[in-house]
PDB file of C-alpha atoms in Angstrom:
ATOM      1  CA  MET B   1       0.000   0.000   0.000  1.00 40.00           C
ATOM      2  CA  ALA B   2       1.162   3.518  -0.629  1.00 43.00           C
ATOM      3  CA  ALA B   3       2.865   5.194   2.320  1.00 44.00           C
ATOM      4  CA  ASN B   4       0.844   8.390   1.946  1.00 45.00           C
ATOM      5  CA  MET B   5      -2.524   6.714   2.488  1.00 50.00           C
ATOM      6  CA  GLY B   6      -2.437   7.295   6.230  1.00 58.00           C
ATOM      7  CA  SER B   7      -3.597   4.604   8.605  1.00 77.00           C
ATOM      8  CA  MET B   8      -5.867   2.165   6.783  1.00 92.00           C
ATOM      9  CA  ARG B   9      -7.514  -0.454   9.009  1.00 94.00           C
ATOM     10  CA  ILE B  10      -9.575  -3.385   7.775  1.00 95.00           C
ATOM     11  CA  LEU B  11     -11.197  -6.181   9.773  1.00 96.00           C
ATOM     12  CA  ILE B  12     -12.306  -9.224   7.779  1.00 96.00           C
ATOM     13  CA  LYS B  13     -14.783 -10.828  10.147  1.00 96.00           C
ATOM     14  CA  GLY B  14     -16.304 -14.290  10.429  1.00 95.00           C
ATOM     15  CA  GLY B  15     -14.649 -16.042   7.496  1.00 95.00           C
ATOM     16  CA  LYS B  16     -12.989 -19.430   7.240  1.00 94.00           C
ATOM     17  CA  VAL B  17      -9.260 -18.650   7.200  1.00 92.00           C
ATOM     18  CA  VAL B  18      -7.271 -21.039   5.006  1.00 88.00           C
ATOM     19  CA  ASN B  19      -3.528 -21.296   5.675  1.00 80.00           C
ATOM     20  CA  ASP B  20      -0.978 -23.764   4.357  1.00 73.00           C
ATOM     21  CA  ASP B  21      -1.346 -26.069   7.346  1.00 79.00           C
ATOM     22  CA  PHE B  22      -4.897 -25.602   8.704  1.00 82.00           C
ATOM     23  CA  THR B  23      -8.321 -24.044   8.213  1.00 90.00           C
ATOM     24  CA  HIS B  24     -10.327 -22.357  10.974  1.00 92.00           C
ATOM     25  CA  GLU B  25     -13.036 -19.786  11.632  1.00 95.00           C
ATOM     26  CA  ALA B  26     -11.310 -16.500  12.468  1.00 95.00           C
ATOM     27  CA  ASP B  27     -11.115 -12.766  11.893  1.00 96.00           C
ATOM     28  CA  VAL B  28      -8.220 -11.085  10.071  1.00 95.00           C
ATOM     29  CA  TYR B  29      -7.103  -7.584  11.059  1.00 95.00           C
ATOM     30  CA  ILE B  30      -5.064  -5.641   8.492  1.00 92.00           C
ATOM     31  CA  GLU B  31      -3.403  -2.279   9.055  1.00 92.00           C
ATOM     32  CA  ASN B  32      -1.698  -0.356   6.256  1.00 89.00           C
ATOM     33  CA  GLY B  33      -1.754  -3.428   4.016  1.00 83.00           C
ATOM     34  CA  ILE B  34      -0.058  -5.742   6.530  1.00 86.00           C
ATOM     35  CA  ILE B  35      -1.836  -8.543   8.387  1.00 89.00           C
ATOM     36  CA  GLN B  36      -1.489  -7.732  12.083  1.00 93.00           C
ATOM     37  CA  GLN B  37      -3.698 -10.345  13.766  1.00 93.00           C
ATOM     38  CA  VAL B  38      -5.581 -13.537  12.945  1.00 92.00           C
ATOM     39  CA  GLY B  39      -7.924 -15.041  15.524  1.00 93.00           C
ATOM     40  CA  LYS B  40     -11.167 -14.617  17.436  1.00 93.00           C
ATOM     41  CA  GLU B  41     -12.159 -11.750  19.721  1.00 91.00           C
ATOM     42  CA  LEU B  42      -9.322  -9.539  18.481  1.00 94.00           C
ATOM     43  CA  MET B  43      -8.569  -6.161  20.064  1.00 91.00           C
ATOM     44  CA  ILE B  44      -9.067  -3.788  17.135  1.00 91.00           C
ATOM     45  CA  PRO B  45      -8.410  -0.013  17.153  1.00 88.00           C
ATOM     46  CA  GLY B  46     -11.348   2.225  16.232  1.00 88.00           C
ATOM     47  CA  GLY B  47     -11.990   3.307  12.676  1.00 90.00           C
ATOM     48  CA  ALA B  48     -11.491  -0.080  11.034  1.00 94.00           C
ATOM     49  CA  LYS B  49     -13.576  -0.888   7.965  1.00 95.00           C
ATOM     50  CA  VAL B  50     -15.392  -4.171   8.686  1.00 96.00           C
ATOM     51  CA  ILE B  51     -15.893  -6.707   5.899  1.00 96.00           C
ATOM     52  CA  ASP B  52     -18.353  -9.523   6.623  1.00 97.00           C
ATOM     53  CA  ALA B  53     -16.789 -12.758   5.361  1.00 96.00           C
ATOM     54  CA  SER B  54     -19.398 -15.100   6.871  1.00 96.00           C
ATOM     55  CA  GLY B  55     -19.673 -18.231   4.741  1.00 94.00           C
ATOM     56  CA  LYS B  56     -16.603 -17.273   2.712  1.00 94.00           C
ATOM     57  CA  LEU B  57     -13.003 -18.462   2.515  1.00 91.00           C
ATOM     58  CA  VAL B  58     -10.272 -15.993   3.495  1.00 90.00           C
ATOM     59  CA  LEU B  59      -6.773 -16.631   2.110  1.00 84.00           C
ATOM     60  CA  PRO B  60      -4.383 -14.232   3.893  1.00 76.00           C
ATOM     61  CA  GLY B  61      -1.630 -13.184   1.517  1.00 70.00           C
ATOM     62  CA  GLY B  62      -3.061 -15.117  -1.387  1.00 65.00           C
ATOM     63  CA  ILE B  63      -1.585 -17.852  -3.527  1.00 62.00           C
ATOM     64  CA  ASP B  64      -1.395 -17.552  -7.300  1.00 64.00           C
ATOM     65  CA  THR B  65      -0.980 -21.058  -8.720  1.00 63.00           C
ATOM     66  CA  SER B  66      -0.691 -20.106 -12.377  1.00 65.00           C
ATOM     67  CA  VAL B  67       2.048 -17.524 -12.814  1.00 69.00           C
ATOM     68  CA  HIS B  68       3.816 -17.319 -16.161  1.00 68.00           C
ATOM     69  CA  LEU B  69       7.256 -15.752 -15.688  1.00 69.00           C
ATOM     70  CA  GLN B  70       9.829 -15.130 -18.398  1.00 68.00           C
ATOM     71  CA  GLN B  71       8.074 -17.240 -21.017  1.00 70.00           C
ATOM     72  CA  THR B  72       6.999 -17.044 -24.616  1.00 70.00           C
ATOM     73  CA  PHE B  73       3.525 -18.382 -25.220  1.00 68.00           C
ATOM     74  CA  MET B  74       1.472 -18.231 -28.426  1.00 74.00           C
ATOM     75  CA  ASN B  75       4.062 -15.876 -29.995  1.00 78.00           C
ATOM     76  CA  ALA B  76       3.787 -13.402 -27.095  1.00 74.00           C
ATOM     77  CA  SER B  77       6.443 -12.718 -24.468  1.00 70.00           C
ATOM     78  CA  ILE B  78       5.568 -12.481 -20.786  1.00 67.00           C
ATOM     79  CA  GLN B  79       6.758  -9.138 -19.376  1.00 68.00           C
ATOM     80  CA  ASP B  80       7.564 -10.358 -15.847  1.00 69.00           C
ATOM     81  CA  ASP B  81      10.797 -12.246 -15.260  1.00 67.00           C
ATOM     82  CA  PHE B  82      11.609 -14.115 -12.036  1.00 64.00           C
ATOM     83  CA  TYR B  83      12.900 -10.926 -10.407  1.00 64.00           C
ATOM     84  CA  SER B  84       9.994  -8.600 -11.178  1.00 66.00           C
ATOM     85  CA  GLY B  85       7.383 -11.321 -10.747  1.00 63.00           C
ATOM     86  CA  THR B  86       8.509 -12.293  -7.249  1.00 61.00           C
ATOM     87  CA  LYS B  87       9.786  -9.033  -5.738  1.00 62.00           C
ATOM     88  CA  GLU B  88       6.442  -8.160  -4.129  1.00 57.00           C
ATOM     89  CA  ASP B  89       6.008  -9.679  -0.692  1.00 52.00           C
ATOM     90  CA  ASP B  90       2.229  -9.836  -0.806  1.00 49.00           C
ATOM     91  CA  MET B  91       1.711 -13.128  -2.545  1.00 52.00           C
ATOM     92  CA  THR B  92       3.029 -16.637  -2.875  1.00 52.00           C
ATOM     93  CA  SER B  93       3.256 -17.870  -6.432  1.00 53.00           C
ATOM     94  CA  LYS B  94       4.014 -21.055  -8.297  1.00 52.00           C
ATOM     95  CA  ASP B  95       5.470 -20.471 -11.722  1.00 55.00           C
ATOM     96  CA  PHE B  96       3.936 -22.349 -14.630  1.00 55.00           C
ATOM     97  CA  ALA B  97       6.528 -24.162 -16.737  1.00 58.00           C
ATOM     98  CA  VAL B  98       5.995 -25.077 -20.391  1.00 60.00           C
ATOM     99  CA  PHE B  99       8.336 -27.624 -21.995  1.00 60.00           C
ATOM    100  CA  GLY B 100       8.170 -30.125 -24.807  1.00 64.00           C
ATOM    101  CA  ALA B 101       6.700 -33.546 -24.097  1.00 68.00           C
ATOM    102  CA  ASP B 102      10.097 -35.225 -24.533  1.00 71.00           C
ATOM    103  CA  ALA B 103      11.911 -33.160 -21.850  1.00 68.00           C
ATOM    104  CA  SER B 104      12.799 -35.017 -18.654  1.00 74.00           C
ATOM    105  CA  VAL B 105      11.828 -33.660 -15.243  1.00 68.00           C
ATOM    106  CA  GLU B 106      15.519 -33.035 -14.457  1.00 74.00           C
ATOM    107  CA  THR B 107      15.989 -31.050 -17.684  1.00 71.00           C
ATOM    108  CA  ARG B 108      12.881 -28.988 -16.986  1.00 66.00           C
ATOM    109  CA  LEU B 109      13.926 -28.136 -13.424  1.00 66.00           C
ATOM    110  CA  GLU B 110      17.485 -27.319 -14.433  1.00 72.00           C
ATOM    111  CA  SER B 111      16.570 -24.962 -17.294  1.00 67.00           C
ATOM    112  CA  HIS B 112      13.761 -23.291 -15.337  1.00 60.00           C
ATOM    113  CA  GLY B 113      16.033 -22.884 -12.309  1.00 65.00           C
ATOM    114  CA  MET B 114      18.717 -21.200 -14.429  1.00 64.00           C
ATOM    115  CA  LEU B 115      16.193 -18.528 -15.467  1.00 61.00           C
ATOM    116  CA  ALA B 116      15.502 -17.768 -11.811  1.00 60.00           C
ATOM    117  CA  GLU B 117      19.218 -17.430 -10.972  1.00 64.00           C
ATOM    118  CA  VAL B 118      20.033 -14.838 -13.670  1.00 58.00           C
ATOM    119  CA  ARG B 119      19.712 -11.925 -11.218  1.00 54.00           C
TER     120      ARG B 119
END
């Protein structure tokens, strides 16, 4: 979030929080774009915008499972490389790799890994 926005407070209330290792009913308190608390009966400063997430899944941080970094696809080049596509700390991503059917898993990992190490 931009530094000049002042103090922005958001409470996502009553959702089912999904993390990498468990799922539970909880509230998520965010201040200035950073998750500060996850739990029930949180102590929240005044002025927070409340979002009702009842009956919804809440994925703190987010996970993008179909990122295309530094690839050419259908005669178009992807603008993001490994550096620009992963420099933001707000999301976890899994890069999508496209290789020919005859490439071994080792070959795929090695060539894809070399792209990530360029910077």
